Amino acid sequence: MKSLKFFALICCFLLFSCEDILECIINKRPEIPDKNFAIGSIGYFYSDYLISEIKNEPVDEAYDYFYEFYGDLPEGVDFYADHRTFTIEGTPQESGVFEFTIYLYVDPPVSYDEESEEYEDSLCSLSTSKDFSITIY
């Protein structure tokens, strides 16, 4: 067991900074919440949203959030992104089950370490994605 701890310690210093390993143990990363979007009806205004976050990060408002959308929405409905909030709204003109994927990319706040003279990146990952669907009757 001691040799395993020693090996981990050596890897920590040779391959990564210990801070990077600690950050990935803490698992700071962007996260899109699990969500069942509301069911909508043709001809009636539809609106629903989700709010993403940085998991295990108390100041996730300091990050920049960028969304990409791939898939289908009913005619008359569109999506909008405003910082952490991703909104789908409009008046659906067709019925069906519409499947799509939301991709989230984040930029961490710029943090410069004077001692190492490097910019710190404290996330294990800068992006994530999740599949969703909306049903319109």
mmCIF file of C-alpha atoms in Angstrom:
data_model
loop_
_atom_site.group_PDB
_atom_site.id
_atom_site.type_symbol
_atom_site.label_atom_id
_atom_site.label_comp_id
_atom_site.label_asym_id
_atom_site.label_seq_id
_atom_site.Cartn_x
_atom_site.Cartn_y
_atom_site.Cartn_z
ATOM 1 C CA MET A 1 0.000 0.000 0.000
ATOM 2 C CA LYS A 2 2.878 2.386 0.746
ATOM 3 C CA SER A 3 4.344 1.822 -2.727
ATOM 4 C CA LEU A 4 0.996 2.681 -4.326
ATOM 5 C CA LYS A 5 0.809 5.972 -2.392
ATOM 6 C CA PHE A 6 4.419 6.745 -3.319
ATOM 7 C CA PHE A 7 3.676 6.035 -7.014
ATOM 8 C CA ALA A 8 0.632 8.325 -6.876
ATOM 9 C CA LEU A 9 2.736 11.046 -5.266
ATOM 10 C CA ILE A 10 5.455 10.712 -7.943
ATOM 11 C CA CYS A 11 2.836 10.879 -10.710
ATOM 12 C CA CYS A 12 1.321 13.902 -9.071
ATOM 13 C CA PHE A 13 4.572 15.834 -9.273
ATOM 14 C CA LEU A 14 5.859 14.521 -12.610
ATOM 15 C CA LEU A 15 2.769 14.362 -14.790
ATOM 16 C CA PHE A 16 0.431 16.925 -13.285
ATOM 17 C CA SER A 17 0.443 19.580 -10.713
ATOM 18 C CA CYS A 18 -1.112 18.358 -7.476
ATOM 19 C CA GLU A 19 -3.647 21.154 -7.795
ATOM 20 C CA ASP A 20 -4.845 19.700 -11.140
ATOM 21 C CA ILE A 21 -5.294 16.270 -9.593
ATOM 22 C CA LEU A 22 -7.085 17.752 -6.614
ATOM 23 C CA GLU A 23 -9.401 19.717 -8.910
ATOM 24 C CA CYS A 24 -10.345 16.540 -10.799
ATOM 25 C CA ILE A 25 -10.945 14.711 -7.547
ATOM 26 C CA ILE A 26 -13.234 17.578 -6.583
ATOM 27 C CA ASN A 27 -14.633 17.225 -10.130
ATOM 28 C CA LYS A 28 -15.197 20.862 -11.086
ATOM 29 C CA ARG A 29 -16.846 20.774 -14.485
ATOM 30 C CA PRO A 30 -19.722 22.306 -16.453
ATOM 31 C CA GLU A 31 -23.056 20.602 -15.912
ATOM 32 C CA ILE A 32 -26.366 20.769 -17.753
ATOM 33 C CA PRO A 33 -29.162 19.696 -15.407
ATOM 34 C CA ASP A 34 -31.400 16.713 -16.046
ATOM 35 C CA LYS A 35 -34.654 18.159 -17.308
ATOM 36 C CA ASN A 36 -37.995 17.052 -18.669
ATOM 37 C CA PHE A 37 -39.172 19.930 -20.795
ATOM 38 C CA ALA A 38 -42.863 20.815 -20.478
ATOM 39 C CA ILE A 39 -45.372 19.376 -22.919
ATOM 40 C CA GLY A 40 -46.791 21.982 -25.298
ATOM 41 C CA SER A 41 -49.807 22.427 -27.548
ATOM 42 C CA ILE A 42 -50.089 23.646 -31.129
ATOM 43 C CA GLY A 43 -51.067 27.307 -31.280
ATOM 44 C CA TYR A 44 -50.343 28.080 -27.600
ATOM 45 C CA PHE A 45 -47.260 29.956 -26.410
ATOM 46 C CA TYR A 46 -44.579 27.590 -25.116
ATOM 47 C CA SER A 47 -41.756 28.536 -22.768
ATOM 48 C CA ASP A 48 -39.371 26.471 -20.655
ATOM 49 C CA TYR A 49 -35.759 26.817 -19.595
ATOM 50 C CA LEU A 50 -32.821 25.243 -17.828
ATOM 51 C CA ILE A 51 -29.959 26.764 -15.858
ATOM 52 C CA SER A 52 -26.485 25.249 -16.164
ATOM 53 C CA GLU A 53 -23.760 25.430 -13.559
ATOM 54 C CA ILE A 54 -20.195 24.540 -12.767
ATOM 55 C CA LYS A 55 -20.402 21.498 -10.525
ATOM 56 C CA ASN A 56 -18.641 21.988 -7.171
ATOM 57 C CA GLU A 57 -17.949 25.652 -7.879
ATOM 58 C CA PRO A 58 -19.532 28.236 -5.562
ATOM 59 C CA VAL A 59 -18.777 31.153 -7.920
ATOM 60 C CA ASP A 60 -20.019 29.701 -11.205
ATOM 61 C CA GLU A 61 -21.475 33.095 -12.151
ATOM 62 C CA ALA A 62 -17.887 34.202 -12.905
ATOM 63 C CA TYR A 63 -17.637 31.841 -15.895
ATOM 64 C CA ASP A 64 -18.711 32.589 -19.462
ATOM 65 C CA TYR A 65 -21.286 30.123 -20.817
ATOM 66 C CA PHE A 66 -21.759 29.326 -24.517
ATOM 67 C CA TYR A 67 -24.461 27.023 -25.871
ATOM 68 C CA GLU A 68 -24.820 25.194 -29.163
ATOM 69 C CA PHE A 69 -28.021 23.500 -30.261
ATOM 70 C CA TYR A 70 -28.286 20.519 -32.630
ATOM 71 C CA GLY A 71 -31.576 18.919 -33.515
ATOM 72 C CA ASP A 72 -35.175 19.845 -34.150
ATOM 73 C CA LEU A 73 -37.700 22.204 -32.640
ATOM 74 C CA PRO A 74 -41.246 22.631 -33.897
ATOM 75 C CA GLU A 75 -41.880 25.392 -36.395
ATOM 76 C CA GLY A 76 -42.584 28.615 -34.496
ATOM 77 C CA VAL A 77 -40.317 27.724 -31.551
ATOM 78 C CA ASP A 78 -36.713 28.861 -31.084
ATOM 79 C CA PHE A 79 -34.012 28.825 -28.405
ATOM 80 C CA TYR A 80 -32.169 31.627 -26.631
ATOM 81 C CA ALA A 81 -29.162 31.657 -24.359
ATOM 82 C CA ASP A 82 -28.489 34.255 -21.694
ATOM 83 C CA HIS A 83 -25.400 33.484 -19.617
ATOM 84 C CA ARG A 84 -26.292 30.323 -17.611
ATOM 85 C CA THR A 85 -29.918 30.151 -18.788
ATOM 86 C CA PHE A 86 -31.005 28.280 -21.919
ATOM 87 C CA THR A 87 -34.615 29.060 -22.928
ATOM 88 C CA ILE A 88 -36.920 27.481 -25.496
ATOM 89 C CA GLU A 89 -39.980 29.495 -26.432
ATOM 90 C CA GLY A 90 -42.442 30.340 -29.138
ATOM 91 C CA THR A 91 -45.798 29.239 -30.492
ATOM 92 C CA PRO A 92 -45.564 25.712 -31.942
ATOM 93 C CA GLN A 93 -47.137 25.253 -35.365
ATOM 94 C CA GLU A 94 -46.679 21.466 -35.572
ATOM 95 C CA SER A 95 -47.039 18.467 -33.279
ATOM 96 C CA GLY A 96 -44.620 15.649 -32.557
ATOM 97 C CA VAL A 97 -41.675 14.661 -30.415
ATOM 98 C CA PHE A 98 -38.693 16.879 -31.159
ATOM 99 C CA GLU A 99 -35.272 15.585 -30.124
ATOM 100 C CA PHE A 100 -32.184 17.729 -29.725
ATOM 101 C CA THR A 101 -28.792 17.991 -28.052
ATOM 102 C CA ILE A 102 -27.571 20.978 -26.078
ATOM 103 C CA TYR A 103 -23.805 21.510 -25.946
ATOM 104 C CA LEU A 104 -22.344 23.734 -23.255
ATOM 105 C CA TYR A 105 -18.872 25.278 -23.388
ATOM 106 C CA VAL A 106 -17.493 27.425 -20.589
ATOM 107 C CA ASP A 107 -14.584 29.809 -20.229
ATOM 108 C CA PRO A 108 -13.206 30.000 -16.705
ATOM 109 C CA PRO A 109 -12.310 33.365 -15.263
ATOM 110 C CA VAL A 110 -8.746 34.345 -16.060
ATOM 111 C CA SER A 111 -6.520 33.592 -13.102
ATOM 112 C CA TYR A 112 -2.809 34.228 -13.345
ATOM 113 C CA ASP A 113 -0.418 32.549 -10.911
ATOM 114 C CA GLU A 114 2.495 34.924 -10.291
ATOM 115 C CA GLU A 115 4.656 32.154 -8.817
ATOM 116 C CA SER A 116 4.415 29.745 -11.756
ATOM 117 C CA GLU A 117 3.894 32.534 -14.309
ATOM 118 C CA GLU A 118 1.059 30.521 -15.873
ATOM 119 C CA TYR A 119 -2.662 30.918 -16.304
ATOM 120 C CA GLU A 120 -4.586 28.533 -14.102
ATOM 121 C CA ASP A 121 -7.358 26.356 -15.499
ATOM 122 C CA SER A 122 -9.206 24.880 -12.579
ATOM 123 C CA LEU A 123 -11.730 22.723 -14.465
ATOM 124 C CA CYS A 124 -11.469 19.052 -15.366
ATOM 125 C CA SER A 125 -13.491 19.700 -18.508
ATOM 126 C CA LEU A 126 -14.577 22.817 -20.386
ATOM 127 C CA SER A 127 -17.624 21.309 -22.102
ATOM 128 C CA THR A 128 -20.501 18.902 -21.813
ATOM 129 C CA SER A 129 -23.655 17.947 -23.685
ATOM 130 C CA LYS A 130 -27.021 16.392 -22.996
ATOM 131 C CA ASP A 131 -29.902 15.014 -25.078
ATOM 132 C CA PHE A 132 -33.466 16.261 -24.609
ATOM 133 C CA SER A 133 -36.864 16.146 -26.233
ATOM 134 C CA ILE A 134 -40.024 18.249 -26.327
ATOM 135 C CA THR A 135 -43.484 16.853 -27.029
ATOM 136 C CA ILE A 136 -46.057 19.050 -28.715
ATOM 137 C CA TYR A 137 -49.711 17.941 -29.123
#
